[in-house]
């Protein structure tokens, strides 16, 4: 593995992620990678596959030459239409807390999800 390239790519990924206001878990989820693995990538301990590099460029809205430390005469990839990257849309009201909650909710069973909905509804009614 080219450690200089891995360090450069990791630092550029982190800078772009922070600029977008995303957590490591947010980016990992959107590119279809475990958050622990993405953390290693940002720390410069590994290089992504070509497919994950492309997804990373799309999710972080960064041209590949920026992540790879190349000249500026190259352009960013077109938006992908695959499922893993299709979730990359960022809403203005999308806070880290909301994204964390959504990740946890996606892991619940239908019965647990229904219970969480009842709890949230009860909390809203009590607020009124």
PDB file of C-alpha atoms in Angstrom:
ATOM      1  CA  UNK A   1       0.000   0.000   0.000  1.00  0.00           C
ATOM      2  CA  UNK A   2       1.210   3.501  -0.822  1.00  0.00           C
ATOM      3  CA  UNK A   3       1.151   5.154   2.629  1.00  0.00           C
ATOM      4  CA  UNK A   4       1.691   8.654   1.239  1.00  0.00           C
ATOM      5  CA  UNK A   5      -1.308   8.290  -1.079  1.00  0.00           C
ATOM      6  CA  UNK A   6      -3.418   6.765   1.715  1.00  0.00           C
ATOM      7  CA  UNK A   7      -2.572   9.665   4.042  1.00  0.00           C
ATOM      8  CA  UNK A   8      -3.330  12.248   1.360  1.00  0.00           C
ATOM      9  CA  UNK A   9      -6.631  10.602   0.418  1.00  0.00           C
ATOM     10  CA  UNK A  10      -7.625  10.251   4.085  1.00  0.00           C
ATOM     11  CA  UNK A  11      -6.898  13.889   4.890  1.00  0.00           C
ATOM     12  CA  UNK A  12      -8.763  15.121   1.805  1.00  0.00           C
ATOM     13  CA  UNK A  13     -11.746  12.890   2.623  1.00  0.00           C
ATOM     14  CA  UNK A  14     -11.863  14.143   6.194  1.00  0.00           C
ATOM     15  CA  UNK A  15     -11.666  17.787   5.096  1.00  0.00           C
ATOM     16  CA  UNK A  16     -14.497  17.314   2.588  1.00  0.00           C
ATOM     17  CA  UNK A  17     -16.626  15.425   5.141  1.00  0.00           C
ATOM     18  CA  UNK A  18     -16.167  18.122   7.783  1.00  0.00           C
ATOM     19  CA  UNK A  19     -16.912  20.817   5.192  1.00  0.00           C
ATOM     20  CA  UNK A  20     -20.243  19.075   4.482  1.00  0.00           C
ATOM     21  CA  UNK A  21     -21.038  18.722   8.187  1.00  0.00           C
ATOM     22  CA  UNK A  22     -21.186  14.920   8.059  1.00  0.00           C
ATOM     23  CA  UNK A  23     -19.954  12.340  10.537  1.00  0.00           C
ATOM     24  CA  UNK A  24     -17.777   9.382   9.589  1.00  0.00           C
ATOM     25  CA  UNK A  25     -20.801   7.132  10.138  1.00  0.00           C
ATOM     26  CA  UNK A  26     -22.861   9.269   7.739  1.00  0.00           C
ATOM     27  CA  UNK A  27     -20.321   8.942   4.941  1.00  0.00           C
ATOM     28  CA  UNK A  28     -19.742   5.249   5.609  1.00  0.00           C
ATOM     29  CA  UNK A  29     -23.466   4.543   5.429  1.00  0.00           C
ATOM     30  CA  UNK A  30     -23.870   6.471   2.196  1.00  0.00           C
ATOM     31  CA  UNK A  31     -21.050   4.654   0.431  1.00  0.00           C
ATOM     32  CA  UNK A  32     -22.020   1.268   1.848  1.00  0.00           C
ATOM     33  CA  UNK A  33     -18.998   0.756   4.074  1.00  0.00           C
ATOM     34  CA  UNK A  34     -18.675  -0.054   7.787  1.00  0.00           C
ATOM     35  CA  UNK A  35     -17.933   3.092   9.790  1.00  0.00           C
ATOM     36  CA  UNK A  36     -14.854   1.449  11.352  1.00  0.00           C
ATOM     37  CA  UNK A  37     -13.461   0.777   7.883  1.00  0.00           C
ATOM     38  CA  UNK A  38     -14.165   4.344   6.771  1.00  0.00           C
ATOM     39  CA  UNK A  39     -12.382   5.595   9.893  1.00  0.00           C
ATOM     40  CA  UNK A  40      -9.278   3.613   8.894  1.00  0.00           C
ATOM     41  CA  UNK A  41      -9.495   5.148   5.425  1.00  0.00           C
ATOM     42  CA  UNK A  42      -9.602   8.688   6.864  1.00  0.00           C
ATOM     43  CA  UNK A  43      -6.646   7.946   9.140  1.00  0.00           C
ATOM     44  CA  UNK A  44      -4.623   6.873   6.090  1.00  0.00           C
ATOM     45  CA  UNK A  45      -4.391   3.221   7.090  1.00  0.00           C
ATOM     46  CA  UNK A  46      -6.010   1.868   3.930  1.00  0.00           C
ATOM     47  CA  UNK A  47      -6.959   2.742   0.371  1.00  0.00           C
ATOM     48  CA  UNK A  48     -10.505   2.329  -0.958  1.00  0.00           C
ATOM     49  CA  UNK A  49     -11.446   0.112  -3.877  1.00  0.00           C
ATOM     50  CA  UNK A  50     -12.058   1.920  -7.148  1.00  0.00           C
ATOM     51  CA  UNK A  51     -15.831   1.526  -6.651  1.00  0.00           C
ATOM     52  CA  UNK A  52     -15.682   2.982  -3.150  1.00  0.00           C
ATOM     53  CA  UNK A  53     -13.421   5.807  -4.319  1.00  0.00           C
ATOM     54  CA  UNK A  54     -16.039   6.745  -6.912  1.00  0.00           C
ATOM     55  CA  UNK A  55     -18.838   6.579  -4.331  1.00  0.00           C
ATOM     56  CA  UNK A  56     -16.753   8.669  -1.959  1.00  0.00           C
ATOM     57  CA  UNK A  57     -16.280  11.335  -4.637  1.00  0.00           C
ATOM     58  CA  UNK A  58     -20.025  11.466  -5.283  1.00  0.00           C
ATOM     59  CA  UNK A  59     -21.068  11.491  -1.615  1.00  0.00           C
ATOM     60  CA  UNK A  60     -18.518  14.131  -0.630  1.00  0.00           C
ATOM     61  CA  UNK A  61     -19.069  16.087  -3.876  1.00  0.00           C
ATOM     62  CA  UNK A  62     -15.325  16.107  -4.467  1.00  0.00           C
ATOM     63  CA  UNK A  63     -13.597  15.487  -7.798  1.00  0.00           C
ATOM     64  CA  UNK A  64     -11.313  12.446  -7.757  1.00  0.00           C
ATOM     65  CA  UNK A  65      -8.216  14.496  -8.551  1.00  0.00           C
ATOM     66  CA  UNK A  66      -8.691  16.369  -5.272  1.00  0.00           C
ATOM     67  CA  UNK A  67      -8.759  13.145  -3.234  1.00  0.00           C
ATOM     68  CA  UNK A  68      -5.823  11.675  -5.161  1.00  0.00           C
ATOM     69  CA  UNK A  69      -3.668  14.819  -5.026  1.00  0.00           C
ATOM     70  CA  UNK A  70      -3.557  15.279  -8.799  1.00  0.00           C
ATOM     71  CA  UNK A  71      -3.790  18.441 -10.928  1.00  0.00           C
ATOM     72  CA  UNK A  72      -6.996  20.451 -11.180  1.00  0.00           C
ATOM     73  CA  UNK A  73      -7.714  19.807 -14.875  1.00  0.00           C
ATOM     74  CA  UNK A  74      -9.829  16.711 -14.140  1.00  0.00           C
ATOM     75  CA  UNK A  75     -13.551  16.787 -13.399  1.00  0.00           C
ATOM     76  CA  UNK A  76     -15.784  15.129 -10.795  1.00  0.00           C
ATOM     77  CA  UNK A  77     -17.713  11.982 -11.726  1.00  0.00           C
ATOM     78  CA  UNK A  78     -21.333  12.339 -12.754  1.00  0.00           C
ATOM     79  CA  UNK A  79     -23.881  11.597 -10.018  1.00  0.00           C
ATOM     80  CA  UNK A  80     -24.366   7.850  -9.616  1.00  0.00           C
ATOM     81  CA  UNK A  81     -27.750   6.184  -9.711  1.00  0.00           C
ATOM     82  CA  UNK A  82     -26.895   3.095  -7.682  1.00  0.00           C
ATOM     83  CA  UNK A  83     -28.659   2.450  -4.399  1.00  0.00           C
ATOM     84  CA  UNK A  84     -25.694   3.030  -2.078  1.00  0.00           C
ATOM     85  CA  UNK A  85     -24.980   6.510  -3.414  1.00  0.00           C
ATOM     86  CA  UNK A  86     -28.585   7.464  -4.118  1.00  0.00           C
ATOM     87  CA  UNK A  87     -29.002   8.240  -0.427  1.00  0.00           C
ATOM     88  CA  UNK A  88     -26.393  10.981  -0.553  1.00  0.00           C
ATOM     89  CA  UNK A  89     -28.881  13.838  -0.679  1.00  0.00           C
ATOM     90  CA  UNK A  90     -28.363  16.179   2.251  1.00  0.00           C
ATOM     91  CA  UNK A  91     -31.314  18.124   3.630  1.00  0.00           C
ATOM     92  CA  UNK A  92     -30.873  21.484   5.332  1.00  0.00           C
ATOM     93  CA  UNK A  93     -32.531  20.227   8.548  1.00  0.00           C
ATOM     94  CA  UNK A  94     -30.358  17.105   8.536  1.00  0.00           C
ATOM     95  CA  UNK A  95     -28.393  17.336  11.787  1.00  0.00           C
ATOM     96  CA  UNK A  96     -25.894  14.750  13.049  1.00  0.00           C
ATOM     97  CA  UNK A  97     -28.365  13.803  15.790  1.00  0.00           C
ATOM     98  CA  UNK A  98     -31.151  13.236  13.257  1.00  0.00           C
ATOM     99  CA  UNK A  99     -28.908  11.126  11.020  1.00  0.00           C
ATOM    100  CA  UNK A 100     -27.779   9.063  14.037  1.00  0.00           C
ATOM    101  CA  UNK A 101     -31.401   8.515  15.051  1.00  0.00           C
ATOM    102  CA  UNK A 102     -32.353   7.460  11.511  1.00  0.00           C
ATOM    103  CA  UNK A 103     -29.466   4.954  11.382  1.00  0.00           C
ATOM    104  CA  UNK A 104     -30.651   3.439  14.666  1.00  0.00           C
ATOM    105  CA  UNK A 105     -34.292   3.368  13.561  1.00  0.00           C
ATOM    106  CA  UNK A 106     -33.369   1.484  10.376  1.00  0.00           C
ATOM    107  CA  UNK A 107     -31.988  -1.329  12.530  1.00  0.00           C
ATOM    108  CA  UNK A 108     -35.242  -1.872  14.473  1.00  0.00           C
ATOM    109  CA  UNK A 109     -37.770  -4.609  13.829  1.00  0.00           C
ATOM    110  CA  UNK A 110     -41.271  -3.581  12.662  1.00  0.00           C
ATOM    111  CA  UNK A 111     -42.637  -4.091  16.189  1.00  0.00           C
ATOM    112  CA  UNK A 112     -39.865  -1.992  17.745  1.00  0.00           C
ATOM    113  CA  UNK A 113     -40.360   0.694  15.130  1.00  0.00           C
ATOM    114  CA  UNK A 114     -44.082   0.842  15.877  1.00  0.00           C
ATOM    115  CA  UNK A 115     -43.324   1.219  19.590  1.00  0.00           C
ATOM    116  CA  UNK A 116     -40.859   4.055  18.890  1.00  0.00           C
ATOM    117  CA  UNK A 117     -43.526   5.786  16.808  1.00  0.00           C
ATOM    118  CA  UNK A 118     -45.989   5.536  19.709  1.00  0.00           C
ATOM    119  CA  UNK A 119     -43.416   6.977  22.109  1.00  0.00           C
ATOM    120  CA  UNK A 120     -42.668   9.880  19.745  1.00  0.00           C
ATOM    121  CA  UNK A 121     -46.397  10.574  19.292  1.00  0.00           C
ATOM    122  CA  UNK A 122     -46.945  10.566  23.059  1.00  0.00           C
ATOM    123  CA  UNK A 123     -44.044  12.974  23.535  1.00  0.00           C
ATOM    124  CA  UNK A 124     -45.515  15.374  20.974  1.00  0.00           C
ATOM    125  CA  UNK A 125     -48.964  15.295  22.582  1.00  0.00           C
ATOM    126  CA  UNK A 126     -47.500  15.977  26.023  1.00  0.00           C
ATOM    127  CA  UNK A 127     -45.661  19.010  24.589  1.00  0.00           C
ATOM    128  CA  UNK A 128     -48.934  20.673  23.492  1.00  0.00           C
TER     129      UNK A 128
END
